[in-house]
Structure formats: structure tokens, C-alpha cells
């Protein structure tokens, strides 16, 4: 039997940005960052209303094809709850197409908002975090960004086939509690980047020595993130994907090299072009000024917690 949302029920979801790969952990390691989109959803008598302001407002559809709307509908469907109508308002602060997980955040935010609506109908129907990871990752095709926004902190994520090749996949993740002194700085260029394009630059085969090197650094990254941040410059080294993407991201690659030459744990954030720097101290003033003079937006961000959703009162 399908439950129906009560008209006027309103909820808000606050969802963090994320960075994926963190150097060597291609499609596996992720980190939630303290930059947030906010989504308010209200059950209506009929129809669909969508409003978007902030980042990407002029670039996304204001209708049923909007990713947030599709995620809300998917979450309600998974819980067996029906909506006669929806009013959706998105306040976007996460830059789009910059390697900060904006699409994953949209999916996670929509699913979390749906879950809050479901909880208002019947708490026993609420979807657990592992289901949110699965559903959000289905939109993305890989779980690193999505699971970071669902669970917060750092994540190790993976997938496995549950049927024939190219068929459905099971996505999962575990959260790592990061070292309390760890923070992140991001350098966000003006230009955007396409994940599909930069992923297409990756070779089908890599040398065994490069695979072994990157596997060792990925394992070391877990230690560095949780207990030994002094190891981060070593732990964020990579030979699996960043060298192949460098030609398409010249400004990003130049800044990664510059920062690493100064001893900072700098990587390409996701598919770029944002540069992620992990560490326990702020970016030195001279490097910050140089980055800003080069057209970068420089943000110092906390490591974020999990997505949050709650009823809107009043």
C-alpha cells in the first residue's frame, strides 16, 4: 500500500560538496567539504514548481528533468510514498563543473529531502544511509562523491557487479573519521571541466609499476587522512589518472606542481579543474595571492559532516 504526502509538509536538506580521488584513490576515495547546497521541498496539492538561485541557476532545467527533482522522485519511489505535487527550491553554493561534486550533491540532497518527507509520513519507511549511497551512486555511476556527501568525513567506496557485465551494480562505502586538525583549501578556476571529457583521456592500460605505485599511495592515504596528516604529501601522489589529464587542465596541472614543489599535498579535485590542498595549516599568504592573481577563487573549507535534513517549522 502506498502512503501519500500530506499537503504543506515541508523539509530542508543541507548537503556538502565533495572531492573525489584525493590523488591516488581513483573512483574510490572521497571527502566531504564544508561548502553547501540547500534544498527545500514542500508537498503540494498538484503539479511541480522548481526555483533555483545561486551557482548554475541559469544552466539547469527548472522542471522534471532537474537532477534534484529526479532524485526526490526516486527516493519517494524507493520508500513507497506518493506525492500529488511538489514545490522545490534550490539554493546552490557549490560551483558546477569544477570537480566539487555538484551533481552528486544534487542527487544526495534530493534523496535526503525525500527521506525527510518519507519520515514525516511514517518513520518506519525511512531509507538508511546505505540505501541513500546506492541510489545516489546510481545517478553518478560511481560512489566516491555521492558517498562522501551522504556519510560525511572521508570515505572509501567501491562497487561490484550483481549480474551480467554492464548490468546493475551494488555501490557501498565506509566512512573514515579524519584527523581533527585536517582541513582543505580549494583553488577554483574560472573555466569548467567535463568529467566525460577528462575520463576519456585515460588509457585502457597502465604500466604495472604505476598501478603498484598508486595502490601503495591509496593505502597510505587512509593512514594519512585519519592519523598521520604529515604523510599527506606522499599519500596524495598518483600515476593512474592525473598525468593523463594534465594536458587538458594546464592551469590546474601547473598549480598542482607548484604547490607540491612547496611541500603541499595538492591534487586535482575529481575531474578538475579545481585544485584540492589537504593539510593542517592554512595556505601561505604569498601562494594565496599568486593564485588569486591567476584568477583562482581560494576557499578554506572544513571537512564536512553528513548530509542533514529536517522539517521546516512555521
PDB file of C-alpha atoms in Angstrom:
ATOM      1  CA  UNK A   1       0.000   0.000   0.000  1.00  0.00           C
ATOM      2  CA  UNK A   2       1.394   3.429  -0.994  1.00  0.00           C
ATOM      3  CA  UNK A   3       1.378   6.276   1.525  1.00  0.00           C
ATOM      4  CA  UNK A   4       0.722   9.838   0.321  1.00  0.00           C
ATOM      5  CA  UNK A   5       2.440  13.021   1.432  1.00  0.00           C
ATOM      6  CA  UNK A   6       0.261  15.483   3.337  1.00  0.00           C
ATOM      7  CA  UNK A   7      -0.087  18.797   1.513  1.00  0.00           C
ATOM      8  CA  UNK A   8       2.010  21.506   3.161  1.00  0.00           C
ATOM      9  CA  UNK A   9       4.619  19.161   4.619  1.00  0.00           C
ATOM     10  CA  UNK A  10       7.927  20.959   4.126  1.00  0.00           C
ATOM     11  CA  UNK A  11      11.517  19.808   4.656  1.00  0.00           C
ATOM     12  CA  UNK A  12      15.002  21.176   4.125  1.00  0.00           C
ATOM     13  CA  UNK A  13      18.187  19.322   3.180  1.00  0.00           C
ATOM     14  CA  UNK A  14      21.674  20.773   3.550  1.00  0.00           C
ATOM     15  CA  UNK A  15      24.221  18.815   1.519  1.00  0.00           C
ATOM     16  CA  UNK A  16      28.013  19.250   1.378  1.00  0.00           C
ATOM     17  CA  UNK A  17      30.278  19.467  -1.620  1.00  0.00           C
ATOM     18  CA  UNK A  18      32.840  16.733  -2.108  1.00  0.00           C
ATOM     19  CA  UNK A  19      36.192  15.996  -3.651  1.00  0.00           C
ATOM     20  CA  UNK A  20      36.975  12.630  -5.198  1.00  0.00           C
ATOM     21  CA  UNK A  21      40.149  10.633  -5.836  1.00  0.00           C
ATOM     22  CA  UNK A  22      42.338  12.677  -3.432  1.00  0.00           C
ATOM     23  CA  UNK A  23      45.229  11.828  -5.714  1.00  0.00           C
ATOM     24  CA  UNK A  24      45.636   8.048  -5.928  1.00  0.00           C
ATOM     25  CA  UNK A  25      42.158   6.837  -4.902  1.00  0.00           C
ATOM     26  CA  UNK A  26      40.571   6.955  -8.356  1.00  0.00           C
ATOM     27  CA  UNK A  27      36.793   6.353  -8.096  1.00  0.00           C
ATOM     28  CA  UNK A  28      37.377   5.143  -4.521  1.00  0.00           C
ATOM     29  CA  UNK A  29      38.425   7.872  -2.078  1.00  0.00           C
ATOM     30  CA  UNK A  30      36.186  10.850  -1.362  1.00  0.00           C
ATOM     31  CA  UNK A  31      35.985  13.717   1.090  1.00  0.00           C
ATOM     32  CA  UNK A  32      33.052  15.897   2.164  1.00  0.00           C
ATOM     33  CA  UNK A  33      33.822  19.612   2.073  1.00  0.00           C
ATOM     34  CA  UNK A  34      32.219  22.459   4.012  1.00  0.00           C
ATOM     35  CA  UNK A  35      30.508  24.173   1.086  1.00  0.00           C
ATOM     36  CA  UNK A  36      26.773  23.521   0.990  1.00  0.00           C
ATOM     37  CA  UNK A  37      23.726  23.476  -1.253  1.00  0.00           C
ATOM     38  CA  UNK A  38      20.339  23.862   0.420  1.00  0.00           C
ATOM     39  CA  UNK A  39      17.134  22.297  -0.884  1.00  0.00           C
ATOM     40  CA  UNK A  40      13.632  22.987   0.412  1.00  0.00           C
ATOM     41  CA  UNK A  41      10.791  20.703  -0.691  1.00  0.00           C
ATOM     42  CA  UNK A  42       7.114  21.163   0.098  1.00  0.00           C
ATOM     43  CA  UNK A  43       4.309  18.728  -0.678  1.00  0.00           C
ATOM     44  CA  UNK A  44       1.691  20.448  -2.853  1.00  0.00           C
ATOM     45  CA  UNK A  45      -1.839  19.613  -3.997  1.00  0.00           C
ATOM     46  CA  UNK A  46      -0.695  19.049  -7.582  1.00  0.00           C
ATOM     47  CA  UNK A  47       1.915  19.897 -10.177  1.00  0.00           C
ATOM     48  CA  UNK A  48       5.596  20.711  -9.944  1.00  0.00           C
ATOM     49  CA  UNK A  49       7.241  24.032  -9.150  1.00  0.00           C
ATOM     50  CA  UNK A  50      11.041  24.420  -9.290  1.00  0.00           C
ATOM     51  CA  UNK A  51      13.076  27.513  -8.393  1.00  0.00           C
ATOM     52  CA  UNK A  52      16.879  27.712  -8.428  1.00  0.00           C
ATOM     53  CA  UNK A  53      19.203  30.503  -7.344  1.00  0.00           C
ATOM     54  CA  UNK A  54      22.955  30.770  -6.976  1.00  0.00           C
ATOM     55  CA  UNK A  55      25.519  28.632  -8.794  1.00  0.00           C
ATOM     56  CA  UNK A  56      24.343  27.235 -12.113  1.00  0.00           C
ATOM     57  CA  UNK A  57      20.841  28.709 -11.821  1.00  0.00           C
ATOM     58  CA  UNK A  58      20.785  29.708 -15.491  1.00  0.00           C
ATOM     59  CA  UNK A  59      22.308  26.434 -16.671  1.00  0.00           C
ATOM     60  CA  UNK A  60      19.987  23.795 -15.181  1.00  0.00           C
ATOM     61  CA  UNK A  61      16.412  22.903 -16.148  1.00  0.00           C
ATOM     62  CA  UNK A  62      13.643  24.244 -13.913  1.00  0.00           C
ATOM     63  CA  UNK A  63      11.370  21.270 -14.407  1.00  0.00           C
ATOM     64  CA  UNK A  64      11.015  17.497 -14.055  1.00  0.00           C
ATOM     65  CA  UNK A  65      14.401  16.779 -15.634  1.00  0.00           C
ATOM     66  CA  UNK A  66      16.246  18.691 -12.901  1.00  0.00           C
ATOM     67  CA  UNK A  67      18.528  16.237 -11.097  1.00  0.00           C
ATOM     68  CA  UNK A  68      17.225  17.248  -7.662  1.00  0.00           C
ATOM     69  CA  UNK A  69      13.641  16.597  -8.778  1.00  0.00           C
ATOM     70  CA  UNK A  70      14.547  13.211 -10.246  1.00  0.00           C
ATOM     71  CA  UNK A  71      16.339  12.286  -7.014  1.00  0.00           C
ATOM     72  CA  UNK A  72      13.358  13.325  -4.891  1.00  0.00           C
ATOM     73  CA  UNK A  73      11.052  11.203  -7.014  1.00  0.00           C
ATOM     74  CA  UNK A  74      13.470   8.251  -6.844  1.00  0.00           C
ATOM     75  CA  UNK A  75      13.672   8.479  -3.067  1.00  0.00           C
ATOM     76  CA  UNK A  76       9.899   8.622  -2.674  1.00  0.00           C
ATOM     77  CA  UNK A  77       9.509   5.688  -5.045  1.00  0.00           C
ATOM     78  CA  UNK A  78      12.058   3.614  -3.119  1.00  0.00           C
ATOM     79  CA  UNK A  79      10.162   4.214   0.114  1.00  0.00           C
ATOM     80  CA  UNK A  80       6.738   3.602  -1.419  1.00  0.00           C
ATOM     81  CA  UNK A  81       5.440   7.141  -0.861  1.00  0.00           C
ATOM     82  CA  UNK A  82       3.421   9.187  -3.347  1.00  0.00           C
ATOM     83  CA  UNK A  83       3.429  12.964  -3.857  1.00  0.00           C
ATOM     84  CA  UNK A  84       0.458  14.660  -5.537  1.00  0.00           C
ATOM     85  CA  UNK A  85       2.618  17.702  -6.185  1.00  0.00           C
ATOM     86  CA  UNK A  86       5.950  19.229  -5.197  1.00  0.00           C
ATOM     87  CA  UNK A  87       7.422  22.679  -4.721  1.00  0.00           C
ATOM     88  CA  UNK A  88      11.223  22.590  -4.893  1.00  0.00           C
ATOM     89  CA  UNK A  89      13.571  25.463  -4.098  1.00  0.00           C
ATOM     90  CA  UNK A  90      17.351  25.052  -4.584  1.00  0.00           C
ATOM     91  CA  UNK A  91      19.930  27.462  -3.157  1.00  0.00           C
ATOM     92  CA  UNK A  92      23.194  26.485  -4.851  1.00  0.00           C
ATOM     93  CA  UNK A  93      26.600  27.415  -3.471  1.00  0.00           C
ATOM     94  CA  UNK A  94      28.643  24.536  -4.937  1.00  0.00           C
ATOM     95  CA  UNK A  95      30.191  25.577  -8.275  1.00  0.00           C
ATOM     96  CA  UNK A  96      29.143  23.463 -11.235  1.00  0.00           C
ATOM     97  CA  UNK A  97      31.568  21.511 -13.460  1.00  0.00           C
ATOM     98  CA  UNK A  98      34.541  22.329 -11.242  1.00  0.00           C
ATOM     99  CA  UNK A  99      35.304  18.937  -9.656  1.00  0.00           C
ATOM    100  CA  UNK A 100      33.481  19.634  -6.386  1.00  0.00           C
ATOM    101  CA  UNK A 101      30.730  17.047  -6.729  1.00  0.00           C
ATOM    102  CA  UNK A 102      27.867  19.380  -7.613  1.00  0.00           C
ATOM    103  CA  UNK A 103      25.866  16.683  -9.418  1.00  0.00           C
ATOM    104  CA  UNK A 104      26.430  14.169  -6.621  1.00  0.00           C
ATOM    105  CA  UNK A 105      25.351  16.793  -4.093  1.00  0.00           C
ATOM    106  CA  UNK A 106      22.194  17.457  -6.098  1.00  0.00           C
ATOM    107  CA  UNK A 107      21.334  13.746  -6.105  1.00  0.00           C
ATOM    108  CA  UNK A 108      22.143  13.310  -2.425  1.00  0.00           C
ATOM    109  CA  UNK A 109      20.261  16.473  -1.454  1.00  0.00           C
ATOM    110  CA  UNK A 110      17.165  15.410  -3.365  1.00  0.00           C
ATOM    111  CA  UNK A 111      17.239  11.912  -1.883  1.00  0.00           C
ATOM    112  CA  UNK A 112      17.780  13.271   1.633  1.00  0.00           C
ATOM    113  CA  UNK A 113      14.894  15.706   1.239  1.00  0.00           C
ATOM    114  CA  UNK A 114      12.707  12.839   0.009  1.00  0.00           C
ATOM    115  CA  UNK A 115      13.760  10.808   3.018  1.00  0.00           C
ATOM    116  CA  UNK A 116      12.716  13.603   5.360  1.00  0.00           C
ATOM    117  CA  UNK A 117       9.314  13.728   3.644  1.00  0.00           C
ATOM    118  CA  UNK A 118       9.022   9.965   3.977  1.00  0.00           C
ATOM    119  CA  UNK A 119       9.895  10.164   7.672  1.00  0.00           C
ATOM    120  CA  UNK A 120       7.124  12.721   8.162  1.00  0.00           C
ATOM    121  CA  UNK A 121       4.637  10.222   6.726  1.00  0.00           C
ATOM    122  CA  UNK A 122       5.916   7.140   8.548  1.00  0.00           C
ATOM    123  CA  UNK A 123       9.335   6.926  10.258  1.00  0.00           C
ATOM    124  CA  UNK A 124       9.403   3.179   9.660  1.00  0.00           C
ATOM    125  CA  UNK A 125       9.650   3.836   5.900  1.00  0.00           C
ATOM    126  CA  UNK A 126      12.822   5.940   6.186  1.00  0.00           C
ATOM    127  CA  UNK A 127      15.733   4.895   3.963  1.00  0.00           C
ATOM    128  CA  UNK A 128      19.008   4.012   5.741  1.00  0.00           C
ATOM    129  CA  UNK A 129      22.322   5.656   4.721  1.00  0.00           C
ATOM    130  CA  UNK A 130      23.450   2.607   2.750  1.00  0.00           C
ATOM    131  CA  UNK A 131      20.355   2.894   0.561  1.00  0.00           C
ATOM    132  CA  UNK A 132      20.999   6.597   0.001  1.00  0.00           C
ATOM    133  CA  UNK A 133      24.557   5.715  -1.062  1.00  0.00           C
ATOM    134  CA  UNK A 134      23.213   3.135  -3.516  1.00  0.00           C
ATOM    135  CA  UNK A 135      20.545   5.370  -5.014  1.00  0.00           C
ATOM    136  CA  UNK A 136      22.773   8.437  -5.298  1.00  0.00           C
ATOM    137  CA  UNK A 137      25.589   6.397  -6.839  1.00  0.00           C
ATOM    138  CA  UNK A 138      23.213   5.034  -9.470  1.00  0.00           C
ATOM    139  CA  UNK A 139      22.791   8.604 -10.727  1.00  0.00           C
ATOM    140  CA  UNK A 140      26.557   9.134 -10.748  1.00  0.00           C
ATOM    141  CA  UNK A 141      27.748   5.719 -11.943  1.00  0.00           C
ATOM    142  CA  UNK A 142      30.395   5.621  -9.185  1.00  0.00           C
ATOM    143  CA  UNK A 143      30.131   6.163  -5.435  1.00  0.00           C
ATOM    144  CA  UNK A 144      33.091   8.352  -4.387  1.00  0.00           C
ATOM    145  CA  UNK A 145      31.458  11.812  -4.442  1.00  0.00           C
ATOM    146  CA  UNK A 146      27.967  10.601  -3.582  1.00  0.00           C
ATOM    147  CA  UNK A 147      29.006   8.529  -0.572  1.00  0.00           C
ATOM    148  CA  UNK A 148      31.125  11.404   0.774  1.00  0.00           C
ATOM    149  CA  UNK A 149      28.097  13.716   0.696  1.00  0.00           C
ATOM    150  CA  UNK A 150      25.870  11.062   2.292  1.00  0.00           C
ATOM    151  CA  UNK A 151      28.225   9.957   5.063  1.00  0.00           C
ATOM    152  CA  UNK A 152      30.491  12.975   5.611  1.00  0.00           C
ATOM    153  CA  UNK A 153      34.174  12.893   6.515  1.00  0.00           C
ATOM    154  CA  UNK A 154      36.379  10.822   4.244  1.00  0.00           C
ATOM    155  CA  UNK A 155      35.094   7.675   2.559  1.00  0.00           C
ATOM    156  CA  UNK A 156      36.427   4.538   0.975  1.00  0.00           C
ATOM    157  CA  UNK A 157      33.886   3.401  -1.605  1.00  0.00           C
ATOM    158  CA  UNK A 158      33.549   0.513  -4.023  1.00  0.00           C
ATOM    159  CA  UNK A 159      31.151  -1.224  -6.385  1.00  0.00           C
ATOM    160  CA  UNK A 160      30.560  -4.740  -7.608  1.00  0.00           C
ATOM    161  CA  UNK A 161      28.508  -6.376 -10.313  1.00  0.00           C
ATOM    162  CA  UNK A 162      25.303  -8.074  -9.216  1.00  0.00           C
ATOM    163  CA  UNK A 163      24.513  -9.574 -12.612  1.00  0.00           C
ATOM    164  CA  UNK A 164      25.972  -9.678 -16.095  1.00  0.00           C
ATOM    165  CA  UNK A 165      28.712  -7.209 -17.096  1.00  0.00           C
ATOM    166  CA  UNK A 166      27.373  -3.707 -17.791  1.00  0.00           C
ATOM    167  CA  UNK A 167      24.317  -4.596 -15.708  1.00  0.00           C
ATOM    168  CA  UNK A 168      23.236  -3.317 -12.294  1.00  0.00           C
ATOM    169  CA  UNK A 169      25.950  -2.614  -9.731  1.00  0.00           C
ATOM    170  CA  UNK A 170      25.975  -2.599  -5.961  1.00  0.00           C
ATOM    171  CA  UNK A 171      27.575   0.535  -4.505  1.00  0.00           C
ATOM    172  CA  UNK A 172      28.842   0.838  -0.947  1.00  0.00           C
ATOM    173  CA  UNK A 173      31.151   2.924   1.220  1.00  0.00           C
ATOM    174  CA  UNK A 174      32.596   3.202   4.692  1.00  0.00           C
ATOM    175  CA  UNK A 175      33.314   6.446   6.471  1.00  0.00           C
ATOM    176  CA  UNK A 176      36.729   7.348   7.849  1.00  0.00           C
ATOM    177  CA  UNK A 177      36.931   9.799  10.738  1.00  0.00           C
ATOM    178  CA  UNK A 178      39.581  12.234   9.573  1.00  0.00           C
ATOM    179  CA  UNK A 179      42.306  13.668  11.777  1.00  0.00           C
ATOM    180  CA  UNK A 180      40.805  16.553  13.801  1.00  0.00           C
ATOM    181  CA  UNK A 181      43.414  19.047  12.584  1.00  0.00           C
ATOM    182  CA  UNK A 182      42.863  18.289   8.900  1.00  0.00           C
ATOM    183  CA  UNK A 183      41.384  20.958   6.662  1.00  0.00           C
ATOM    184  CA  UNK A 184      41.121  21.673   2.952  1.00  0.00           C
ATOM    185  CA  UNK A 185      41.851  24.587   0.666  1.00  0.00           C
ATOM    186  CA  UNK A 186      40.458  24.697  -2.856  1.00  0.00           C
ATOM    187  CA  UNK A 187      41.619  26.807  -5.783  1.00  0.00           C
ATOM    188  CA  UNK A 188      38.692  27.168  -8.162  1.00  0.00           C
ATOM    189  CA  UNK A 189      39.493  28.389 -11.695  1.00  0.00           C
ATOM    190  CA  UNK A 190      37.032  30.311 -13.829  1.00  0.00           C
ATOM    191  CA  UNK A 191      36.992  27.611 -16.506  1.00  0.00           C
ATOM    192  CA  UNK A 192      34.893  24.478 -16.210  1.00  0.00           C
ATOM    193  CA  UNK A 193      35.695  20.860 -16.958  1.00  0.00           C
ATOM    194  CA  UNK A 194      33.729  17.924 -18.303  1.00  0.00           C
ATOM    195  CA  UNK A 195      34.080  14.663 -16.393  1.00  0.00           C
ATOM    196  CA  UNK A 196      33.230  12.728 -19.547  1.00  0.00           C
ATOM    197  CA  UNK A 197      35.984  14.503 -21.475  1.00  0.00           C
ATOM    198  CA  UNK A 198      38.743  14.110 -18.889  1.00  0.00           C
ATOM    199  CA  UNK A 199      37.771  10.487 -18.206  1.00  0.00           C
ATOM    200  CA  UNK A 200      38.067   9.865 -21.925  1.00  0.00           C
ATOM    201  CA  UNK A 201      41.733  10.863 -21.762  1.00  0.00           C
ATOM    202  CA  UNK A 202      42.600   7.901 -19.547  1.00  0.00           C
ATOM    203  CA  UNK A 203      44.311   4.909 -21.179  1.00  0.00           C
ATOM    204  CA  UNK A 204      42.834   1.426 -21.108  1.00  0.00           C
ATOM    205  CA  UNK A 205      46.122   0.001 -19.800  1.00  0.00           C
ATOM    206  CA  UNK A 206      48.767   1.394 -17.447  1.00  0.00           C
ATOM    207  CA  UNK A 207      52.222   0.035 -16.583  1.00  0.00           C
ATOM    208  CA  UNK A 208      52.284  -2.440 -13.712  1.00  0.00           C
ATOM    209  CA  UNK A 209      54.798  -0.280 -11.817  1.00  0.00           C
ATOM    210  CA  UNK A 210      52.424   2.707 -11.996  1.00  0.00           C
ATOM    211  CA  UNK A 211      49.496   0.612 -10.769  1.00  0.00           C
ATOM    212  CA  UNK A 212      51.560  -0.737  -7.861  1.00  0.00           C
ATOM    213  CA  UNK A 213      52.833   2.751  -7.008  1.00  0.00           C
ATOM    214  CA  UNK A 214      49.314   4.188  -6.959  1.00  0.00           C
ATOM    215  CA  UNK A 215      47.901   1.275  -4.942  1.00  0.00           C
ATOM    216  CA  UNK A 216      50.532   1.865  -2.261  1.00  0.00           C
ATOM    217  CA  UNK A 217      49.734   5.576  -2.114  1.00  0.00           C
ATOM    218  CA  UNK A 218      45.995   4.904  -1.928  1.00  0.00           C
ATOM    219  CA  UNK A 219      46.508   2.622   1.078  1.00  0.00           C
ATOM    220  CA  UNK A 220      48.818   5.199   2.661  1.00  0.00           C
ATOM    221  CA  UNK A 221      46.159   7.881   2.134  1.00  0.00           C
ATOM    222  CA  UNK A 222      43.843   6.098   4.586  1.00  0.00           C
ATOM    223  CA  UNK A 223      46.556   6.331   7.249  1.00  0.00           C
ATOM    224  CA  UNK A 224      47.377   9.939   6.397  1.00  0.00           C
ATOM    225  CA  UNK A 225      43.754  11.104   6.454  1.00  0.00           C
ATOM    226  CA  UNK A 226      42.960   9.511   9.787  1.00  0.00           C
ATOM    227  CA  UNK A 227      46.093   9.628  11.928  1.00  0.00           C
ATOM    228  CA  UNK A 228      49.201  10.842  10.092  1.00  0.00           C
ATOM    229  CA  UNK A 229      48.478  14.036   8.142  1.00  0.00           C
ATOM    230  CA  UNK A 230      52.234  14.620   7.904  1.00  0.00           C
ATOM    231  CA  UNK A 231      52.221  11.793   5.329  1.00  0.00           C
ATOM    232  CA  UNK A 232      49.724  13.517   3.037  1.00  0.00           C
ATOM    233  CA  UNK A 233      52.283  14.887   0.538  1.00  0.00           C
ATOM    234  CA  UNK A 234      53.440  11.297  -0.078  1.00  0.00           C
ATOM    235  CA  UNK A 235      49.979   9.758   0.212  1.00  0.00           C
ATOM    236  CA  UNK A 236      48.469  12.011  -2.465  1.00  0.00           C
ATOM    237  CA  UNK A 237      50.955  11.064  -5.186  1.00  0.00           C
ATOM    238  CA  UNK A 238      49.353   9.482  -8.232  1.00  0.00           C
ATOM    239  CA  UNK A 239      50.359   7.914 -11.535  1.00  0.00           C
ATOM    240  CA  UNK A 240      46.992   6.472 -12.522  1.00  0.00           C
ATOM    241  CA  UNK A 241      44.961   9.405 -13.831  1.00  0.00           C
ATOM    242  CA  UNK A 242      46.336  12.881 -13.124  1.00  0.00           C
ATOM    243  CA  UNK A 243      49.298  12.714 -15.566  1.00  0.00           C
ATOM    244  CA  UNK A 244      46.947  11.786 -18.400  1.00  0.00           C
ATOM    245  CA  UNK A 245      44.548  14.649 -17.641  1.00  0.00           C
ATOM    246  CA  UNK A 246      47.251  17.305 -17.294  1.00  0.00           C
ATOM    247  CA  UNK A 247      47.233  18.392 -20.944  1.00  0.00           C
ATOM    248  CA  UNK A 248      43.509  19.189 -20.777  1.00  0.00           C
ATOM    249  CA  UNK A 249      43.918  21.092 -17.485  1.00  0.00           C
ATOM    250  CA  UNK A 250      47.077  23.182 -17.942  1.00  0.00           C
ATOM    251  CA  UNK A 251      46.364  25.768 -15.230  1.00  0.00           C
ATOM    252  CA  UNK A 252      45.330  23.072 -12.775  1.00  0.00           C
ATOM    253  CA  UNK A 253      48.383  20.925 -13.533  1.00  0.00           C
ATOM    254  CA  UNK A 254      50.707  23.912 -13.172  1.00  0.00           C
ATOM    255  CA  UNK A 255      49.278  24.786  -9.771  1.00  0.00           C
ATOM    256  CA  UNK A 256      49.412  21.185  -8.552  1.00  0.00           C
ATOM    257  CA  UNK A 257      53.108  21.094  -9.490  1.00  0.00           C
ATOM    258  CA  UNK A 258      53.814  24.464  -7.877  1.00  0.00           C
ATOM    259  CA  UNK A 259      52.093  23.563  -4.630  1.00  0.00           C
ATOM    260  CA  UNK A 260      53.716  20.148  -4.430  1.00  0.00           C
ATOM    261  CA  UNK A 261      57.107  21.734  -5.058  1.00  0.00           C
ATOM    262  CA  UNK A 262      56.384  23.827  -1.938  1.00  0.00           C
ATOM    263  CA  UNK A 263      55.595  20.688   0.077  1.00  0.00           C
ATOM    264  CA  UNK A 264      51.795  20.874  -0.033  1.00  0.00           C
ATOM    265  CA  UNK A 265      49.514  17.856  -0.596  1.00  0.00           C
ATOM    266  CA  UNK A 266      47.873  19.191  -3.747  1.00  0.00           C
ATOM    267  CA  UNK A 267      45.776  17.141  -6.159  1.00  0.00           C
ATOM    268  CA  UNK A 268      43.229  17.579  -8.903  1.00  0.00           C
ATOM    269  CA  UNK A 269      39.797  17.608  -7.261  1.00  0.00           C
ATOM    270  CA  UNK A 270      37.784  14.926  -9.014  1.00  0.00           C
ATOM    271  CA  UNK A 271      37.951  15.517 -12.760  1.00  0.00           C
ATOM    272  CA  UNK A 272      39.072  19.113 -12.196  1.00  0.00           C
ATOM    273  CA  UNK A 273      39.708  21.874 -12.781  1.00  0.00           C
ATOM    274  CA  UNK A 274      39.659  22.722  -9.054  1.00  0.00           C
ATOM    275  CA  UNK A 275      42.871  22.105  -7.115  1.00  0.00           C
ATOM    276  CA  UNK A 276      42.474  20.475  -3.679  1.00  0.00           C
ATOM    277  CA  UNK A 277      45.080  21.012  -0.952  1.00  0.00           C
ATOM    278  CA  UNK A 278      44.922  18.916   2.212  1.00  0.00           C
ATOM    279  CA  UNK A 279      46.807  19.789   5.362  1.00  0.00           C
ATOM    280  CA  UNK A 280      46.773  21.043   8.919  1.00  0.00           C
ATOM    281  CA  UNK A 281      47.791  24.645   8.165  1.00  0.00           C
ATOM    282  CA  UNK A 282      46.427  27.452   6.007  1.00  0.00           C
ATOM    283  CA  UNK A 283      47.807  28.142   2.570  1.00  0.00           C
ATOM    284  CA  UNK A 284      50.684  30.637   2.877  1.00  0.00           C
ATOM    285  CA  UNK A 285      49.698  34.208   2.044  1.00  0.00           C
ATOM    286  CA  UNK A 286      52.107  34.534  -0.882  1.00  0.00           C
ATOM    287  CA  UNK A 287      50.736  31.443  -2.634  1.00  0.00           C
ATOM    288  CA  UNK A 288      47.172  32.544  -1.942  1.00  0.00           C
ATOM    289  CA  UNK A 289      47.876  35.936  -3.522  1.00  0.00           C
ATOM    290  CA  UNK A 290      49.527  34.323  -6.540  1.00  0.00           C
ATOM    291  CA  UNK A 291      46.518  32.034  -7.038  1.00  0.00           C
ATOM    292  CA  UNK A 292      44.065  34.919  -6.783  1.00  0.00           C
ATOM    293  CA  UNK A 293      46.162  36.968  -9.225  1.00  0.00           C
ATOM    294  CA  UNK A 294      45.923  33.959 -11.561  1.00  0.00           C
ATOM    295  CA  UNK A 295      42.139  34.183 -11.492  1.00  0.00           C
ATOM    296  CA  UNK A 296      41.515  31.489  -8.881  1.00  0.00           C
ATOM    297  CA  UNK A 297      38.886  31.690  -6.155  1.00  0.00           C
ATOM    298  CA  UNK A 298      40.585  30.479  -2.981  1.00  0.00           C
ATOM    299  CA  UNK A 299      38.418  28.922  -0.239  1.00  0.00           C
ATOM    300  CA  UNK A 300      39.497  27.380   3.041  1.00  0.00           C
ATOM    301  CA  UNK A 301      36.976  24.687   3.961  1.00  0.00           C
ATOM    302  CA  UNK A 302      36.335  22.421   6.909  1.00  0.00           C
ATOM    303  CA  UNK A 303      35.882  18.708   6.414  1.00  0.00           C
ATOM    304  CA  UNK A 304      32.101  18.377   6.416  1.00  0.00           C
ATOM    305  CA  UNK A 305      29.757  16.015   8.172  1.00  0.00           C
ATOM    306  CA  UNK A 306      26.935  14.035   6.605  1.00  0.00           C
ATOM    307  CA  UNK A 307      24.019  15.492   4.664  1.00  0.00           C
ATOM    308  CA  UNK A 308      21.332  16.788   7.033  1.00  0.00           C
ATOM    309  CA  UNK A 309      17.608  17.058   6.513  1.00  0.00           C
ATOM    310  CA  UNK A 310      14.822  18.238   8.815  1.00  0.00           C
ATOM    311  CA  UNK A 311      11.232  19.501   8.816  1.00  0.00           C
ATOM    312  CA  UNK A 312      10.654  23.170   8.112  1.00  0.00           C
ATOM    313  CA  UNK A 313       8.677  24.562  11.033  1.00  0.00           C
ATOM    314  CA  UNK A 314       6.435  27.596  10.679  1.00  0.00           C
TER     315      UNK A 314
END
